[in-house]
XYZ file of N, CA, C and O in Angstrom:
396
model
N 15.019 157.694 -142.342
C 16.135 158.566 -142.014
C 16.104 158.944 -140.528
O 17.133 158.912 -139.864
N 14.934 159.309 -140.031
C 14.888 159.744 -138.629
C 15.171 158.589 -137.673
O 15.724 158.799 -136.602
N 14.815 157.352 -138.069
C 15.119 156.207 -137.196
C 16.625 156.023 -137.074
O 17.139 155.734 -135.991
N 17.325 156.192 -138.190
C 18.784 156.063 -138.160
C 19.391 157.169 -137.302
O 20.307 156.935 -136.516
N 18.878 158.384 -137.431
C 19.390 159.508 -136.643
C 19.067 159.323 -135.157
O 19.886 159.649 -134.298
N 17.884 158.772 -134.857
C 17.528 158.517 -133.464
C 18.447 157.438 -132.879
O 18.841 157.529 -131.719
N 18.810 156.444 -133.689
C 19.740 155.427 -133.228
C 21.127 156.025 -133.006
O 21.808 155.692 -132.041
N 21.538 156.925 -133.904
C 22.817 157.613 -133.733
C 22.815 158.415 -132.436
O 23.791 158.399 -131.681
N 21.714 159.088 -132.168
C 21.575 159.857 -130.927
C 21.664 158.936 -129.710
O 22.365 159.247 -128.739
N 20.997 157.795 -129.768
C 21.041 156.835 -128.658
C 22.465 156.302 -128.463
O 22.911 156.121 -127.323
N 23.180 156.072 -129.560
C 24.566 155.596 -129.470
C 25.469 156.644 -128.808
O 26.310 156.319 -127.967
N 25.280 157.901 -129.202
C 26.064 158.988 -128.603
C 25.747 159.094 -127.109
O 26.648 159.250 -126.283
N 24.462 158.974 -126.768
C 24.070 159.039 -125.362
C 24.716 157.907 -124.561
O 25.157 158.110 -123.429
N 24.782 156.728 -125.147
C 25.417 155.598 -124.474
C 26.903 155.881 -124.244
O 27.435 155.607 -123.167
N 27.567 156.446 -125.246
C 28.988 156.788 -125.094
C 29.177 157.841 -124.001
O 30.130 157.777 -123.217
N 28.277 158.826 -123.961
C 28.351 159.852 -122.921
C 28.169 159.237 -121.535
O 28.886 159.582 -120.596
N 27.208 158.336 -121.419
C 26.987 157.673 -120.126
C 28.214 156.885 -119.696
O 28.587 156.905 -118.521
N 28.848 156.193 -120.618
C 30.056 155.442 -120.292
C 31.173 156.379 -119.843
O 31.906 156.083 -118.908
N 31.291 157.511 -120.524
C 32.319 158.485 -120.178
C 32.086 159.049 -118.778
O 33.014 159.200 -117.988
N 30.826 159.326 -118.453
C 30.485 159.881 -117.147
C 30.672 158.829 -116.056
O 31.158 159.126 -114.968
N 30.303 157.587 -116.353
C 30.379 156.515 -115.353
C 31.793 156.065 -115.073
O 32.052 155.476 -114.027
N 32.704 156.319 -115.998
C 34.084 155.901 -115.797
C 34.606 156.578 -114.534
O 34.442 157.773 -114.334
N 35.241 155.803 -113.673
C 35.690 156.328 -112.392
C 36.839 157.312 -112.486
O 37.157 157.990 -111.535
N 37.473 157.420 -113.640
C 38.619 158.308 -113.786
C 38.155 159.698 -114.221
O 36.975 159.944 -114.412
N 39.125 160.583 -114.390
C 38.812 161.929 -114.872
C 38.205 161.848 -116.266
O 38.608 161.028 -117.087
N 37.275 162.729 -116.534
C 36.622 162.759 -117.839
C 37.564 163.388 -118.853
O 38.147 164.445 -118.599
N 37.692 162.735 -119.993
C 38.471 163.291 -121.094
C 37.631 164.410 -121.716
O 36.626 164.158 -122.379
N 38.047 165.643 -121.463
C 37.254 166.809 -121.853
C 37.087 166.889 -123.363
O 36.003 167.222 -123.855
N 38.134 166.581 -124.104
C 38.038 166.639 -125.566
C 37.005 165.658 -126.086
O 36.210 165.993 -126.977
N 36.983 164.459 -125.530
C 35.993 163.465 -125.944
C 34.595 163.929 -125.556
O 33.652 163.796 -126.345
N 34.458 164.491 -124.367
C 33.165 165.001 -123.922
C 32.662 166.083 -124.868
O 31.505 166.050 -125.310
N 33.517 167.045 -125.196
C 33.118 168.121 -126.111
C 32.743 167.582 -127.486
O 31.771 168.030 -128.090
N 33.524 166.613 -127.971
C 33.239 166.042 -129.291
C 31.887 165.336 -129.295
O 31.074 165.550 -130.200
N 31.629 164.536 -128.264
C 30.354 163.817 -128.193
C 29.183 164.783 -128.051
O 28.132 164.598 -128.684
N 29.357 165.817 -127.245
C 28.282 166.802 -127.091
C 28.036 167.574 -128.387
O 26.880 167.866 -128.734
N 29.093 167.881 -129.118
C 28.936 168.568 -130.408
C 28.240 167.651 -131.413
O 27.346 168.101 -132.150
N 28.641 166.379 -131.439
C 27.986 165.415 -132.330
C 26.512 165.280 -131.972
O 25.643 165.224 -132.857
N 26.230 165.247 -130.681
C 24.846 165.122 -130.222
C 24.029 166.338 -130.650
O 22.898 166.213 -131.115
N 24.616 167.512 -130.505
C 23.916 168.732 -130.901
C 23.627 168.736 -132.401
O 22.549 169.141 -132.837
N 24.568 168.266 -133.202
C 24.378 168.200 -134.648
C 23.215 167.273 -134.998
O 22.355 167.621 -135.818
N 23.177 166.106 -134.366
C 22.088 165.156 -134.634
C 20.748 165.751 -134.198
O 19.754 165.647 -134.917
N 20.718 166.404 -133.035
C 19.481 167.033 -132.575
C 19.005 168.110 -133.541
O 17.809 168.212 -133.840
N 19.936 168.914 -134.028
C 19.562 169.950 -134.996
C 19.007 169.336 -136.274
O 18.038 169.852 -136.845
N 19.628 168.244 -136.731
C 19.133 167.558 -137.929
C 17.735 166.996 -137.699
O 16.875 167.051 -138.589
N 17.505 166.454 -136.511
C 16.185 165.910 -136.192
C 15.135 167.009 -136.094
O 13.997 166.830 -136.550
N 15.502 168.128 -135.508
C 14.543 169.231 -135.372
C 14.202 169.855 -136.718
O 13.161 170.478 -136.855
N 15.056 169.652 -137.710
C 14.808 170.206 -139.044
C 13.662 169.486 -139.746
O 13.071 170.034 -140.676
N 13.369 168.252 -139.315
C 12.284 167.473 -139.933
C 11.319 166.968 -138.856
O 11.172 165.764 -138.644
N 10.633 167.884 -138.181
C 9.783 167.466 -137.054
C 8.639 166.537 -137.465
O 8.193 165.723 -136.666
N 8.186 166.629 -138.700
C 7.085 165.777 -139.143
C 7.489 164.306 -139.243
O 6.642 163.424 -139.232
N 8.781 164.028 -139.300
C 9.249 162.651 -139.422
C 9.583 162.023 -138.065
O 9.928 160.843 -138.000
N 9.460 162.792 -136.992
C 9.838 162.293 -135.672
C 8.745 161.418 -135.071
O 7.563 161.760 -135.110
N 9.164 160.296 -134.523
C 8.286 159.435 -133.747
C 8.212 160.024 -132.348
O 9.250 160.207 -131.687
N 7.027 160.343 -131.881
C 6.872 161.035 -130.598
C 7.418 160.232 -129.417
O 7.996 160.796 -128.498
N 7.260 158.914 -129.457
C 7.759 158.088 -128.366
C 9.283 158.147 -128.327
O 9.894 158.336 -127.263
N 9.917 158.000 -129.476
C 11.381 158.055 -129.538
C 11.883 159.434 -129.147
O 12.909 159.559 -128.470
N 11.192 160.455 -129.579
C 11.598 161.821 -129.243
C 11.491 162.047 -127.738
O 12.379 162.656 -127.136
N 10.429 161.551 -127.113
C 10.272 161.695 -125.666
C 11.379 160.951 -124.934
O 11.904 161.435 -123.933
N 11.757 159.780 -125.433
C 12.865 159.038 -124.829
C 14.161 159.840 -124.927
O 14.956 159.864 -123.994
N 14.368 160.502 -126.072
C 15.565 161.328 -126.252
C 15.555 162.500 -125.276
O 16.599 162.860 -124.708
N 14.405 163.091 -125.056
C 14.285 164.204 -124.100
C 14.605 163.707 -122.691
O 15.331 164.362 -121.934
N 14.090 162.534 -122.339
C 14.365 161.961 -121.018
C 15.851 161.658 -120.845
O 16.422 161.908 -119.775
N 16.479 161.138 -121.893
C 17.924 160.863 -121.823
C 18.705 162.162 -121.659
O 19.698 162.221 -120.935
N 18.252 163.213 -122.335
C 18.906 164.516 -122.229
C 18.850 165.019 -120.790
O 19.865 165.459 -120.239
N 17.681 164.940 -120.184
C 17.526 165.382 -118.796
C 18.418 164.570 -117.868
O 19.070 165.124 -116.966
N 18.466 163.260 -118.095
C 19.303 162.387 -117.278
C 20.780 162.733 -117.447
O 21.522 162.828 -116.465
N 21.214 162.939 -118.686
C 22.615 163.292 -118.942
C 22.986 164.606 -118.268
O 24.050 164.718 -117.660
N 22.108 165.596 -118.372
C 22.384 166.888 -117.743
C 22.508 166.750 -116.232
O 23.421 167.324 -115.615
N 21.616 165.984 -115.629
C 21.663 165.792 -114.185
C 22.949 165.078 -113.780
O 23.597 165.451 -112.791
N 23.338 164.074 -114.534
C 24.540 163.321 -114.203
C 25.800 164.167 -114.412
O 26.754 164.064 -113.637
N 25.809 165.000 -115.443
C 26.953 165.892 -115.657
C 27.063 166.923 -114.534
O 28.157 167.232 -114.064
N 25.930 167.454 -114.099
C 25.947 168.401 -112.972
C 26.464 167.728 -111.707
O 27.265 168.310 -110.968
N 26.006 166.502 -111.477
C 26.455 165.760 -110.301
C 27.959 165.517 -110.356
O 28.664 165.698 -109.359
N 28.446 165.153 -111.521
C 29.889 164.896 -111.681
C 30.686 166.186 -111.488
O 31.745 166.187 -110.867
N 30.149 167.296 -112.013
C 30.820 168.594 -111.857
C 30.889 168.992 -110.388
O 31.925 169.450 -109.902
N 29.788 168.802 -109.651
C 29.770 169.140 -108.226
C 30.745 168.266 -107.450
O 31.429 168.750 -106.540
N 30.806 167.004 -107.791
C 31.745 166.094 -107.124
C 33.181 166.556 -107.368
O 33.997 166.598 -106.446
N 33.489 166.934 -108.599
C 34.832 167.414 -108.922
C 35.137 168.720 -108.192
O 36.247 168.926 -107.705
N 34.150 169.597 -108.113
C 34.346 170.871 -107.411
C 34.615 170.637 -105.929
O 35.483 171.298 -105.333
N 33.907 169.693 -105.331
C 34.143 169.380 -103.920
C 35.529 168.796 -103.706
O 36.195 169.115 -102.711
N 35.975 167.941 -104.606
C 37.322 167.384 -104.505
C 38.370 168.487 -104.617
O 39.361 168.486 -103.892
N 38.150 169.434 -105.518
C 39.073 170.552 -105.672
C 39.121 171.404 -104.405
O 40.199 171.806 -103.964
N 37.963 171.655 -103.798
C 37.927 172.434 -102.555
C 38.729 171.744 -101.456
O 39.491 172.388 -100.726
N 38.557 170.421 -101.334
C 39.299 169.684 -100.312
C 40.800 169.747 -100.583
O 41.602 169.918 -99.669
N 41.179 169.627 -101.837
C 42.590 169.691 -102.205
C 43.171 171.062 -101.882
O 44.252 171.171 -101.295
N 42.444 172.115 -102.250
C 42.925 173.468 -101.975
C 43.010 173.729 -100.473
O 43.956 174.357 -100.001
N 42.038 173.240 -99.711
C 42.068 173.404 -98.259
C 43.282 172.686 -97.677
O 43.980 173.234 -96.803
N 43.544 171.499 -98.173
C 44.706 170.746 -97.708
C 46.007 171.463 -98.021
O 46.930 171.498 -97.197
N 46.083 172.052 -99.203
C 47.286 172.786 -99.581
C 47.480 174.011 -98.695
O 48.599 174.311 -98.259
N 46.399 174.730 -98.399
C 46.503 175.906 -97.518
C 46.917 175.485 -96.108
O 47.727 176.153 -95.464
N 46.358 174.365 -95.653
C 46.735 173.879 -94.323
C 48.208 173.506 -94.273
O 48.904 173.796 -93.295
N 48.681 172.886 -95.296
C 50.089 172.502 -95.362
C 50.988 173.734 -95.402
O 52.027 173.775 -94.732
N 50.593 174.754 -96.163
C 51.369 175.983 -96.215
C 51.416 176.658 -94.850
O 52.468 177.146 -94.413
N 50.268 176.675 -94.154
C 50.228 177.279 -92.823
C 51.116 176.491 -91.863
O 51.838 177.072 -91.044
N 51.073 175.197 -91.943
C 51.906 174.339 -91.097
C 53.380 174.613 -91.362
O 54.180 174.732 -90.419
N 53.761 174.721 -92.637
C 55.160 174.935 -92.998
C 55.660 176.305 -92.538
O 56.858 176.473 -92.311
N 54.787 177.282 -92.403
C 55.203 178.598 -91.933
C 55.669 178.551 -90.493
O 56.538 179.324 -90.095
N 55.113 177.677 -89.693
C 55.425 177.627 -88.275
C 56.434 176.555 -87.920
O 56.757 176.360 -86.760
N 56.962 175.868 -88.886
C 57.961 174.840 -88.612
C 59.293 175.436 -88.379
O 59.737 176.423 -88.758
């Protein structure tokens, strides 16, 4: 059972990585759904700690850390793009005031 759940977790992680790597805007609903599914699988795995393979569990922890870092990086990139857009809009408004 835990091997199947670990494979499900790995599949969800792969989908998350694809979503993050996609050059377009992230579909927030899909992101939330995948993260909720991932949390459910993790909770199910934590309910039976005696059945967990330590190597597989460590790999899952490493993937979690990687996903978090990549999501933070993507969030910062989006925040910087928003700042540039807002700055451009303010500059345009200031320019239009003096025309």
